[in-house]
């Protein structure tokens, strides 16, 4: 690493505060960094306490000074990444009745244009209608994010939800596509979950409570006063969140009440939007289910009757209660059914087995199944149902770590696939220049952990290369081995890029998730460390040459492995890291705490859960030891991982670390959990992170 003269890092004043849980006194020297008025700050960042703001800004200035010698590199990386993006890109149009809908970007612009043109127009752009220009809407705003859009069934209106400070308080507006003007009925404080009824006059939406929890479903009629919108459903348990949608058939509005491992659904006939919601199956702990509609039946995706990796049942629309569910796709251990979509004559399901996704098509009349096959040993796969129910076409997107994304339309009857788009890399991309592999590390308990690898063909695999090892491992979220243009900037400079598919995700089935949560959470951390050690053992790198990277719950992973095995890692990049785990799970007023208890445990009610979380909570387990270089990033208006978590963590690391490595904090003062909202500004954040990795590895 290049030595530079930099000022000393800021020191957060230790102001001990005390709390008692289960007879134990907890002392938190940096609790003062938590804004007591956090709900107000989420809506208006200017309300942040002046002392806290001054500290965060001092940290930002220090981080900028430390990375000042990488400014030219950051600009080079940014231009490389930007050069790989087709600036005037457009999505493949999706047909719906007389129109085809799509999103496109214009050269030099940050935000999308939501567009449509007549179905018969084909490639002719002369009849395009720009329904919403994100660049115009975002003009003059430091942050602007489009959360959701939905056009009405009669194609007259566009409902859209926007967040203007990163706090995920969305405002829903409705645009008249004939006049181009917004109706006066703006709806604030929503979660961006919305759907239309069949009459194109009724919009269902979800409002959040004072603690930012989506708990209320409302029904708004165009022209009525939004504040008087009738409440259709109210969730009384703050541990559950609520969303709204529609079946693919469009026949039913669905109210989805859910938390980790438990769900409950209600339906409303889309033709009679004022009718009362009808319960499908009452919630019970550990039962997850979802539904689709086809003809006179519902198709239920469920883990009932011990179906850990899910099965599919059918039930009559007229009597959908659970006693009438009849199995049509049995449970198969290790084959996780991720989702399903019903069309008029086919049912499509997305599955994952042996760590790889696949699409299964079932013809409704014959019951015959077939799979869409792929040849690479590691890849990413996504499925899009489109807007239309009576169609033979399903769309999917395929990519691998060396193959740019390809969009295919697949004829479910003829089994013919048509390539509609290949991701363009304007600056050039030669897949043969890169190697992608899938290897398996042996974890300390004997389990095998998949690792996806990408490196340049000219990189010598003799232990000298640095590795960027990415991980997440929570909530059952699987990290696909898909294509990324940004990571090529590291790989082209001699890095090996690796993804550890650790327990806590669902890469190897639902059991892979269960083996990485609650009392088994430490498997997630152990898997990541063991994956890193395996890369050393196999000669991909050396101990102390690995830069670990993860965000949100993956940031918890970063903090835990830094405590457990600091000498394995050269550096750690932690984005919006959930590192103050115990204090957050003890604070029932924070937005996500009650819904998160099933994932982590409830330390308020259970001493066992308290002890478990305390045993790995990164902030609570910082030790007097030499830590790797660490770069932590937070967002001031983040309602998911509050800004004070990384701030407190870095402050405590500075107090306890016995080494001299960099311990950096950067807080985005104009954004939340997702970072910068514009497509180019997000690349600048990636360039800064990669410059940090290159700086500490001596690759600048």
XYZ file of C-alpha atoms in Angstrom:
700
model
C 0.000 0.000 0.000
C 1.269 3.440 -0.870
C 2.133 5.436 2.247
C 0.670 8.941 2.292
C 0.580 11.709 4.856
C -2.951 11.983 6.175
C -4.539 13.649 9.180
C -5.427 11.591 12.193
C -8.863 9.985 12.080
C -11.706 11.571 14.052
C -12.280 10.168 17.492
C -15.835 9.814 18.701
C -16.060 10.880 22.322
C -16.941 7.966 24.578
C -20.129 8.792 26.474
C -21.155 5.643 28.333
C -24.847 4.826 28.435
C -26.277 1.864 30.273
C -29.193 -0.493 29.760
C -30.130 -3.661 31.599
C -31.417 -6.810 29.900
C -31.998 -10.130 31.582
C -30.146 -8.854 34.646
C -27.056 -7.885 32.629
C -25.883 -4.297 32.274
C -24.917 -3.277 28.754
C -22.599 -0.315 28.340
C -22.606 1.429 24.976
C -20.031 4.204 24.699
C -21.278 5.390 21.330
C -25.040 5.311 21.802
C -25.014 9.120 21.474
C -24.504 8.705 17.721
C -28.057 7.370 17.486
C -30.520 10.139 16.626
C -33.398 10.049 19.102
C -35.552 11.798 16.483
C -34.679 9.271 13.778
C -38.259 9.195 12.435
C -38.039 12.929 11.732
C -34.550 12.625 10.239
C -35.838 9.978 7.812
C -38.271 12.544 6.420
C -36.013 15.592 6.724
C -32.250 14.990 7.098
C -31.790 18.652 8.074
C -33.222 17.751 11.500
C -30.156 15.659 12.415
C -28.449 16.776 15.639
C -25.652 19.235 14.815
C -22.989 17.347 16.822
C -23.777 14.065 15.057
C -23.759 15.770 11.663
C -20.414 17.396 12.400
C -18.910 14.051 13.385
C -20.178 12.257 10.273
C -18.955 15.040 8.029
C -15.540 14.931 9.719
C -15.402 11.194 9.026
C -16.276 11.809 5.381
C -13.516 14.404 5.112
C -11.002 12.038 6.682
C -11.937 9.186 4.353
C -11.655 11.503 1.350
C -8.174 12.589 2.484
C -7.000 8.989 2.944
C -8.251 8.051 -0.510
C -7.036 11.272 -2.134
C -4.126 9.439 -3.752
C -6.660 7.233 -5.559
C -8.708 10.066 -7.067
C -7.196 9.590 -10.517
C -7.708 5.836 -10.206
C -11.316 6.349 -9.104
C -11.951 8.482 -12.178
C -10.325 5.856 -14.411
C -12.421 3.095 -12.851
C -15.563 5.200 -13.181
C -14.926 5.898 -16.853
C -14.221 2.194 -17.462
C -17.455 1.158 -15.782
C -19.419 3.877 -17.539
C -17.849 2.851 -20.840
C -19.265 -0.644 -20.423
C -22.809 0.693 -20.111
C -24.856 1.334 -23.224
C -25.982 4.800 -22.271
C -28.954 4.905 -24.643
C -30.107 1.454 -23.603
C -33.678 0.187 -23.752
C -35.469 -2.824 -22.335
C -37.222 -5.281 -24.636
C -40.830 -4.036 -25.020
C -43.474 -6.015 -23.163
C -46.814 -6.302 -25.003
C -50.115 -5.637 -23.276
C -53.233 -5.305 -25.403
C -52.846 -2.456 -27.910
C -49.568 -1.237 -26.393
C -46.034 -2.396 -25.708
C -44.323 -1.007 -22.614
C -40.610 -0.525 -21.990
C -37.961 1.459 -20.136
C -35.118 3.292 -21.780
C -32.236 5.610 -20.918
C -30.809 8.538 -22.823
C -27.112 9.261 -23.251
C -25.680 11.149 -20.299
C -28.860 10.869 -18.242
C -29.093 9.283 -14.798
C -32.711 8.144 -14.623
C -35.062 6.003 -16.713
C -37.831 6.998 -19.091
C -40.976 4.900 -18.745
C -42.392 4.564 -22.248
C -44.890 2.842 -24.486
C -45.773 2.699 -28.162
C -48.522 0.995 -30.166
C -48.132 -2.750 -30.443
C -48.139 -2.678 -34.230
C -45.347 -0.055 -34.303
C -42.647 -2.703 -34.047
C -39.247 -0.973 -34.031
C -40.688 2.355 -35.208
C -40.059 4.940 -32.485
C -42.024 7.791 -34.058
C -45.181 6.922 -32.114
C -43.442 6.598 -28.737
C -45.155 8.085 -25.704
C -42.912 8.964 -22.760
C -45.195 8.363 -19.803
C -42.670 9.384 -17.149
C -39.263 11.053 -17.580
C -37.227 10.319 -14.457
C -34.616 12.925 -15.351
C -37.204 15.681 -15.512
C -38.826 14.509 -12.279
C -35.453 14.340 -10.480
C -34.271 17.757 -11.659
C -32.928 19.815 -8.764
C -33.261 16.972 -6.273
C -30.185 15.410 -4.571
C -32.005 12.057 -4.447
C -34.808 10.578 -6.554
C -35.856 6.957 -6.782
C -38.718 5.408 -8.706
C -40.106 2.650 -6.523
C -42.893 1.169 -8.658
C -45.085 1.862 -11.679
C -48.360 0.276 -12.786
C -50.527 1.224 -15.749
C -54.270 0.814 -15.393
C -56.013 -2.067 -17.197
C -57.627 0.381 -19.633
C -54.180 1.962 -20.300
C -55.456 5.437 -19.348
C -53.479 6.027 -16.147
C -50.014 5.396 -14.752
C -49.619 5.043 -10.988
C -46.069 5.556 -9.770
C -44.293 5.763 -6.414
C -41.292 8.019 -5.733
C -38.867 8.396 -2.811
C -37.084 11.760 -2.699
C -34.651 11.356 0.196
C -33.680 7.677 0.402
C -35.786 6.935 3.478
C -38.252 4.723 1.579
C -41.193 6.940 2.426
C -42.816 6.840 -1.003
C -45.404 9.193 -2.437
C -47.789 7.688 -4.990
C -48.985 9.845 -7.860
C -51.329 9.059 -10.743
C -50.718 10.387 -14.230
C -53.423 10.790 -16.847
C -51.698 9.450 -19.953
C -54.096 11.274 -22.265
C -53.252 14.730 -20.911
C -49.803 13.951 -19.492
C -50.740 15.684 -16.230
C -50.783 14.223 -12.735
C -54.109 14.005 -10.972
C -54.323 15.995 -7.714
C -54.608 12.836 -5.589
C -51.004 12.387 -4.342
C -50.681 9.770 -1.585
C -47.723 10.201 0.836
C -46.167 7.817 3.378
C -46.593 4.611 1.402
C -44.379 1.571 0.835
C -44.495 1.662 -3.005
C -46.719 -1.431 -3.056
C -49.693 -0.732 -5.338
C -52.041 -2.413 -7.815
C -55.129 -1.559 -9.870
C -58.555 -3.134 -9.750
C -60.179 -4.135 -13.038
C -62.247 -0.932 -13.299
C -59.139 1.276 -13.776
C -60.653 3.671 -11.237
C -59.611 1.889 -8.051
C -56.050 1.712 -6.767
C -55.016 -0.437 -3.809
C -51.939 0.752 -1.917
C -50.071 0.169 1.365
C -49.528 2.929 3.906
C -46.791 2.807 6.559
C -47.203 3.582 10.260
C -45.224 6.100 12.339
C -42.408 3.569 12.716
C -42.143 3.049 8.954
C -43.878 -0.333 8.923
C -46.189 -1.240 5.995
C -49.268 -2.377 7.884
C -52.340 -0.845 6.202
C -53.996 -1.595 2.855
C -56.192 1.201 1.496
C -58.504 1.489 -1.493
C -58.389 4.779 -3.374
C -60.934 5.838 -5.982
C -59.710 8.333 -8.577
C -60.931 11.825 -7.791
C -61.566 11.112 -4.119
C -59.566 12.625 -1.276
C -56.595 10.265 -0.632
C -56.613 10.880 3.123
C -60.148 9.467 3.185
C -59.263 6.303 1.273
C -61.032 3.408 3.042
C -58.780 1.036 4.972
C -59.276 -2.438 3.535
C -56.909 -4.335 5.821
C -54.986 -3.514 8.999
C -52.261 -5.758 10.362
C -52.257 -5.811 14.145
C -48.917 -7.573 14.595
C -45.968 -5.258 13.895
C -43.876 -8.357 13.243
C -45.696 -8.818 9.912
C -45.473 -6.618 6.834
C -48.151 -6.184 4.180
C -48.028 -5.900 0.398
C -50.550 -5.854 -2.446
C -50.478 -7.299 -5.957
C -52.586 -9.174 -8.477
C -52.619 -12.681 -9.836
C -51.137 -12.905 -13.328
C -54.633 -13.526 -14.657
C -55.636 -10.100 -13.348
C -58.751 -11.599 -11.796
C -57.804 -11.151 -8.142
C -56.125 -8.533 -5.989
C -53.893 -10.282 -3.452
C -53.054 -8.954 0.017
C -49.847 -10.617 1.138
C -49.175 -10.603 4.888
C -45.745 -12.014 5.638
C -42.672 -12.283 7.742
C -39.763 -14.678 7.564
C -41.097 -18.255 7.261
C -44.758 -17.305 7.775
C -47.344 -15.893 5.374
C -51.079 -15.286 5.058
C -53.007 -14.298 1.934
C -56.308 -12.552 1.295
C -57.962 -12.092 -2.091
C -60.378 -9.530 -3.502
C -62.225 -10.042 -6.771
C -60.694 -7.424 -9.081
C -64.109 -6.887 -10.719
C -65.710 -5.999 -7.376
C -63.029 -3.951 -5.588
C -65.306 -2.897 -2.745
C -65.866 -6.510 -1.657
C -64.305 -7.671 1.596
C -60.958 -9.514 1.512
C -61.321 -13.304 1.600
C -58.798 -15.352 3.602
C -57.081 -18.252 1.850
C -55.363 -19.986 4.781
C -54.878 -18.613 8.286
C -51.306 -17.986 9.346
C -49.444 -20.485 11.416
C -45.834 -20.229 12.402
C -43.490 -21.698 9.798
C -46.060 -22.026 7.004
C -45.239 -20.112 3.823
C -47.501 -20.114 0.809
C -48.282 -18.148 -2.323
C -50.918 -18.500 -5.007
C -51.627 -18.109 -8.694
C -54.941 -18.260 -10.523
C -55.873 -20.287 -13.601
C -59.481 -20.843 -14.652
C -61.527 -22.329 -11.835
C -58.534 -23.163 -9.655
C -55.861 -21.563 -7.531
C -52.334 -22.983 -7.647
C -50.775 -22.908 -4.175
C -47.006 -22.947 -3.685
C -46.608 -24.203 -0.101
C -44.196 -25.761 2.367
C -46.992 -27.481 4.283
C -46.829 -31.154 5.302
C -43.057 -31.069 5.736
C -42.344 -29.847 2.190
C -39.179 -27.968 3.164
C -38.330 -27.219 -0.480
C -42.002 -26.580 -1.346
C -44.657 -28.343 -3.371
C -47.566 -27.171 -5.520
C -51.232 -27.832 -4.786
C -54.438 -26.892 -6.558
C -57.714 -25.869 -4.952
C -61.074 -24.632 -6.270
C -61.549 -20.872 -6.515
C -64.953 -21.356 -4.940
C -63.555 -23.050 -1.817
C -59.815 -22.396 -1.467
C -59.417 -23.271 2.212
C -56.512 -25.566 3.049
C -58.627 -28.666 3.547
C -59.262 -28.668 -0.222
C -55.630 -28.404 -1.331
C -54.630 -31.280 -3.624
C -50.974 -31.883 -4.418
C -49.990 -31.745 -8.104
C -46.206 -31.157 -7.870
C -44.752 -33.197 -4.996
C -41.974 -32.115 -2.714
C -38.467 -33.218 -3.692
C -35.700 -32.644 -1.175
C -32.953 -30.421 -2.571
C -35.105 -29.095 -5.444
C -36.323 -25.726 -4.241
C -39.362 -24.337 -6.065
C -38.737 -20.592 -6.003
C -41.816 -19.240 -7.766
C -44.566 -20.019 -10.247
C -46.602 -18.131 -12.825
C -49.871 -19.299 -14.359
C -50.779 -18.513 -17.967
C -54.022 -19.486 -19.670
C -52.617 -22.748 -21.069
C -49.341 -23.231 -19.190
C -47.810 -23.031 -15.733
C -44.176 -21.988 -15.387
C -42.092 -22.499 -12.296
C -38.571 -21.406 -11.412
C -36.567 -23.973 -9.445
C -33.072 -24.338 -8.066
C -31.248 -27.652 -7.668
C -27.541 -28.296 -7.036
C -27.067 -24.547 -6.755
C -28.320 -23.800 -10.282
C -31.688 -22.378 -11.398
C -33.909 -23.825 -14.121
C -37.302 -23.139 -15.662
C -39.961 -25.842 -15.866
C -42.944 -25.509 -18.236
C -46.151 -27.506 -17.676
C -48.851 -27.735 -20.365
C -52.201 -27.462 -18.595
C -54.148 -29.729 -20.956
C -51.679 -32.653 -20.938
C -49.814 -32.093 -17.675
C -46.534 -32.667 -19.539
C -43.421 -30.984 -18.097
C -40.266 -29.892 -19.840
C -37.222 -27.882 -18.732
C -35.358 -25.107 -20.501
C -31.765 -26.358 -20.596
C -28.496 -24.437 -20.154
C -24.916 -25.629 -20.555
C -22.547 -23.501 -18.441
C -21.528 -24.795 -15.026
C -22.451 -21.542 -13.240
C -24.973 -18.971 -14.390
C -27.775 -16.619 -13.387
C -31.368 -16.977 -14.577
C -34.367 -14.695 -14.253
C -37.963 -15.121 -15.426
C -40.459 -12.442 -16.471
C -44.141 -13.239 -16.919
C -44.962 -10.017 -18.761
C -48.415 -8.469 -18.621
C -50.518 -10.883 -20.675
C -52.255 -14.010 -19.405
C -53.442 -15.493 -22.719
C -50.062 -16.000 -24.388
C -47.689 -18.800 -25.300
C -44.612 -16.693 -24.586
C -42.581 -16.470 -21.411
C -39.486 -14.286 -21.198
C -36.277 -15.127 -19.375
C -32.855 -13.550 -18.896
C -29.678 -15.618 -18.863
C -26.107 -14.628 -18.009
C -22.960 -16.064 -16.508
C -19.936 -14.418 -14.951
C -18.372 -14.253 -18.439
C -21.520 -14.018 -20.590
C -23.415 -10.702 -20.800
C -27.136 -10.885 -20.140
C -29.291 -12.325 -22.904
C -33.062 -11.831 -23.063
C -35.038 -14.644 -24.689
C -38.695 -15.073 -25.574
C -39.638 -18.726 -25.234
C -42.609 -20.314 -27.005
C -44.046 -22.705 -24.427
C -45.814 -24.784 -27.107
C -43.136 -25.121 -29.815
C -40.216 -24.901 -27.330
C -38.496 -22.397 -29.585
C -36.397 -19.696 -27.946
C -35.887 -16.335 -29.659
C -33.026 -14.072 -28.639
C -34.498 -10.596 -28.183
C -31.512 -8.762 -26.758
C -27.884 -9.243 -25.780
C -26.387 -6.848 -23.272
C -24.054 -4.536 -25.143
C -20.685 -3.585 -23.705
C -19.771 -0.499 -25.774
C -16.123 -0.490 -24.759
C -15.847 -4.148 -25.772
C -15.957 -7.502 -24.017
C -14.303 -10.744 -25.075
C -15.742 -13.615 -23.010
C -12.810 -15.866 -23.946
C -10.471 -13.516 -22.055
C -12.059 -14.654 -18.800
C -12.402 -17.888 -16.898
C -15.408 -18.780 -14.772
C -15.473 -21.814 -12.511
C -17.564 -23.385 -9.776
C -15.546 -25.038 -7.007
C -16.589 -26.466 -3.633
C -14.934 -25.725 -0.312
C -15.054 -28.156 2.584
C -16.502 -26.397 5.633
C -15.305 -27.261 9.127
C -18.417 -29.349 9.840
C -18.023 -31.370 6.628
C -20.530 -29.454 4.499
C -19.508 -28.354 0.997
C -19.812 -24.660 0.118
C -20.089 -23.651 -3.573
C -17.805 -20.843 -4.746
C -18.235 -19.110 -8.104
C -15.011 -17.727 -9.574
C -14.132 -15.214 -12.260
C -10.614 -14.232 -13.295
C -8.720 -13.064 -16.357
C -7.202 -15.807 -18.457
C -3.784 -14.145 -18.058
C -3.948 -14.126 -14.254
C -1.443 -16.610 -12.906
C -3.023 -18.888 -10.317
C -0.009 -19.448 -8.079
C -1.153 -17.826 -4.851
C 0.036 -14.343 -5.702
C -3.254 -12.865 -6.881
C -5.477 -10.893 -4.539
C -9.067 -12.122 -4.196
C -12.249 -10.172 -3.695
C -14.548 -12.570 -1.852
C -18.210 -11.552 -1.807
C -20.815 -12.988 0.547
C -24.317 -12.421 1.929
C -25.865 -15.483 3.582
C -29.156 -14.308 5.132
C -32.935 -14.297 4.582
C -32.658 -17.142 2.085
C -31.337 -14.727 -0.561
C -29.199 -16.474 -3.159
C -26.414 -14.630 -4.969
C -26.535 -15.485 -8.692
C -23.412 -16.203 -10.700
C -24.472 -13.611 -13.253
C -22.687 -11.025 -15.364
C -21.423 -7.725 -13.968
C -19.583 -5.127 -16.009
C -18.264 -3.311 -12.931
C -16.285 -6.215 -11.497
C -14.285 -6.532 -14.732
C -12.277 -3.487 -13.622
C -10.912 -5.508 -10.712
C -10.473 -8.709 -12.690
C -8.587 -6.893 -15.467
C -6.125 -5.689 -12.812
C -5.298 -9.173 -11.581
C -7.975 -9.813 -8.966
C -9.790 -13.115 -8.680
C -13.467 -12.356 -8.047
C -15.211 -14.989 -5.926
C -18.742 -15.426 -4.602
C -19.124 -17.708 -1.583
C -22.610 -19.276 -1.683
C -22.744 -19.747 2.066
C -25.475 -21.080 4.330
C -28.224 -18.614 5.060
C -29.025 -18.341 1.344
C -31.028 -20.891 -0.636
C -28.429 -21.894 -3.212
C -28.667 -25.527 -2.132
C -32.316 -25.607 -1.140
C -34.409 -24.284 1.717
C -32.412 -26.369 4.185
C -29.356 -24.304 3.210
C -31.227 -21.281 4.539
C -32.383 -23.007 7.735
C -28.808 -24.105 8.449
C -27.695 -20.465 8.443
C -30.185 -18.728 10.729
C -31.080 -18.386 14.417
C -29.144 -20.904 16.491
C -27.238 -21.993 13.367
C -26.261 -18.484 12.290
C -22.581 -19.020 12.959
C -22.536 -21.519 10.064
C -22.816 -18.481 7.780
C -19.672 -16.912 9.200
C -17.764 -20.181 9.383
C -18.625 -21.026 5.769
C -17.251 -17.699 4.569
C -14.014 -18.058 6.502
C -13.644 -21.667 5.339
C -14.287 -20.624 1.738
C -11.509 -18.056 2.027
C -9.158 -20.613 3.568
C -9.980 -23.039 0.745
C -9.028 -20.442 -1.863
C -5.662 -20.161 -0.108
C -5.304 -23.939 0.074
C -6.039 -24.307 -3.641
C -3.435 -21.725 -4.611
C -5.751 -18.956 -5.758
C -4.314 -16.502 -3.223
C -2.471 -16.225 0.083
C -3.621 -15.653 3.609
C -3.892 -11.907 4.117
C -4.507 -11.258 0.384
C -8.315 -11.513 0.479
C -10.565 -8.452 0.396
C -13.985 -9.431 1.747
C -17.100 -7.580 0.642
C -20.736 -7.623 1.727
C -23.630 -5.290 2.418
C -26.580 -5.016 4.794
C -26.901 -8.491 6.387
C -23.795 -9.270 4.355
C -22.209 -6.426 6.317
C -22.989 -8.318 9.512
C -21.058 -11.166 7.899
C -18.148 -8.779 7.288
C -18.080 -7.686 10.915
C -18.326 -11.241 12.235
C -15.494 -12.640 10.091
C -13.308 -9.623 10.913
C -13.638 -10.573 14.574
C -13.245 -14.301 13.972
C -10.342 -14.462 11.532
C -8.791 -11.030 10.956
C -5.475 -12.374 9.647
C -7.201 -14.139 6.717
C -8.249 -10.812 5.229
C -6.263 -7.938 3.810
C -9.321 -5.720 3.836
C -13.076 -5.563 4.278
C -15.631 -3.460 2.407
C -18.884 -3.260 4.367
C -21.848 -1.528 2.739
C -24.643 -0.365 5.072
C -23.479 -3.089 7.486
C -25.880 -4.561 10.033
C -23.152 -4.656 12.685
C -24.946 -3.341 15.778
C -27.087 -6.453 15.771
C -27.858 -6.863 19.459
C -28.797 -3.234 20.135
C -30.985 -3.153 17.027
C -32.813 -6.352 17.938
C -33.379 -4.910 21.422
C -34.987 -1.755 19.989
C -38.589 -2.696 19.185
C -39.358 0.778 17.804
C -37.013 0.513 14.821
C -38.828 -0.303 11.554
C -37.476 -3.774 10.902
C -36.904 -5.100 14.416
C -40.154 -7.029 15.116
C -40.257 -8.632 11.628
C -36.600 -9.631 12.043
C -37.026 -11.568 15.285
C -37.895 -14.823 13.451
C -34.637 -14.472 11.501
C -32.286 -13.652 14.365
C -34.221 -14.314 17.564
C -35.964 -12.032 20.054
C -33.410 -10.963 22.688
C -36.055 -8.971 24.572
C -38.147 -12.001 25.478
C -35.552 -14.786 25.341
C -32.320 -14.949 27.314
C -31.201 -17.736 24.971
C -31.698 -15.504 21.939
C -29.991 -12.640 23.760
C -26.916 -14.743 24.493
C -26.838 -16.137 20.958
C -26.964 -12.727 19.245
C -24.506 -11.254 21.703
C -22.066 -14.064 20.899
C -21.644 -12.896 17.282
C -22.946 -9.299 17.104
C -19.946 -7.583 15.455
C -20.099 -4.361 17.458
C -20.309 -6.255 20.747
C -17.417 -8.559 19.894
C -14.774 -6.077 18.766
C -11.558 -7.244 20.452
C -8.114 -5.809 21.181
C -6.495 -7.338 18.083
C -5.061 -6.249 14.758
C -7.881 -5.806 12.251
C -7.687 -5.751 8.461
C -8.177 -2.530 6.535
C -11.904 -1.721 6.785
C -14.050 0.615 4.705
C -17.618 0.966 6.025
C -20.345 2.915 4.267
C -23.721 4.049 5.597
C -26.704 6.100 4.439
C -28.124 8.882 6.594
C -31.772 8.168 5.731
C -31.477 4.378 5.714
C -34.498 2.864 7.539
C -33.150 -0.696 7.256
C -29.620 -0.395 8.626
C -29.514 2.925 10.412
C -26.511 5.164 9.767
C -25.302 4.884 13.376
C -24.496 1.174 13.068
C -21.381 1.588 10.884
C -20.524 4.852 12.699
C -20.481 3.167 16.117
C -18.631 0.124 14.741
C -15.765 2.130 13.255
C -15.506 4.236 16.405
C -15.170 1.122 18.559
C -12.728 -0.510 16.151
C -10.487 2.547 16.401
C -10.492 2.216 20.192
C -9.754 -1.494 20.246
C -7.572 -2.291 17.226
C -3.937 -2.988 18.055
C -2.845 -2.568 14.438
C -2.335 0.416 12.165
C -4.540 -0.514 9.231
C -7.085 1.897 7.775
C -10.473 2.046 9.495
C -12.647 4.249 7.320
C -16.249 5.443 7.496
C -18.203 7.204 4.798
C -21.847 8.227 5.252
C -23.901 9.260 2.253
C -25.650 12.314 3.665
C -28.210 12.378 0.830
C -29.227 8.721 0.480
C -30.382 5.605 2.299
C -29.993 1.850 2.068
C -29.456 1.628 -1.689
C -26.838 4.353 -1.911
C -26.868 6.951 -4.666
C -29.973 6.827 -6.831
C -28.590 7.783 -10.251
C -27.052 5.058 -12.403
C -23.763 6.954 -12.821
C -23.484 8.124 -9.216
C -23.793 4.508 -8.088
C -20.826 3.703 -10.340
C -18.800 6.372 -8.553
C -19.507 4.584 -5.281
C -18.323 1.285 -6.804
C -15.218 3.014 -8.180
C -14.392 4.323 -4.699
C -14.741 0.856 -3.167
C -12.643 -0.803 -5.865
C -9.983 1.919 -5.540
C -9.779 1.111 -1.821
C -9.304 -2.610 -2.643
C -6.633 -1.829 -5.232
C -4.861 0.626 -2.910
C -4.482 -1.795 -0.020
C -3.458 -4.668 -2.349
C -0.746 -2.600 -4.046
C -2.417 -2.839 -7.441
C -2.665 0.912 -8.074
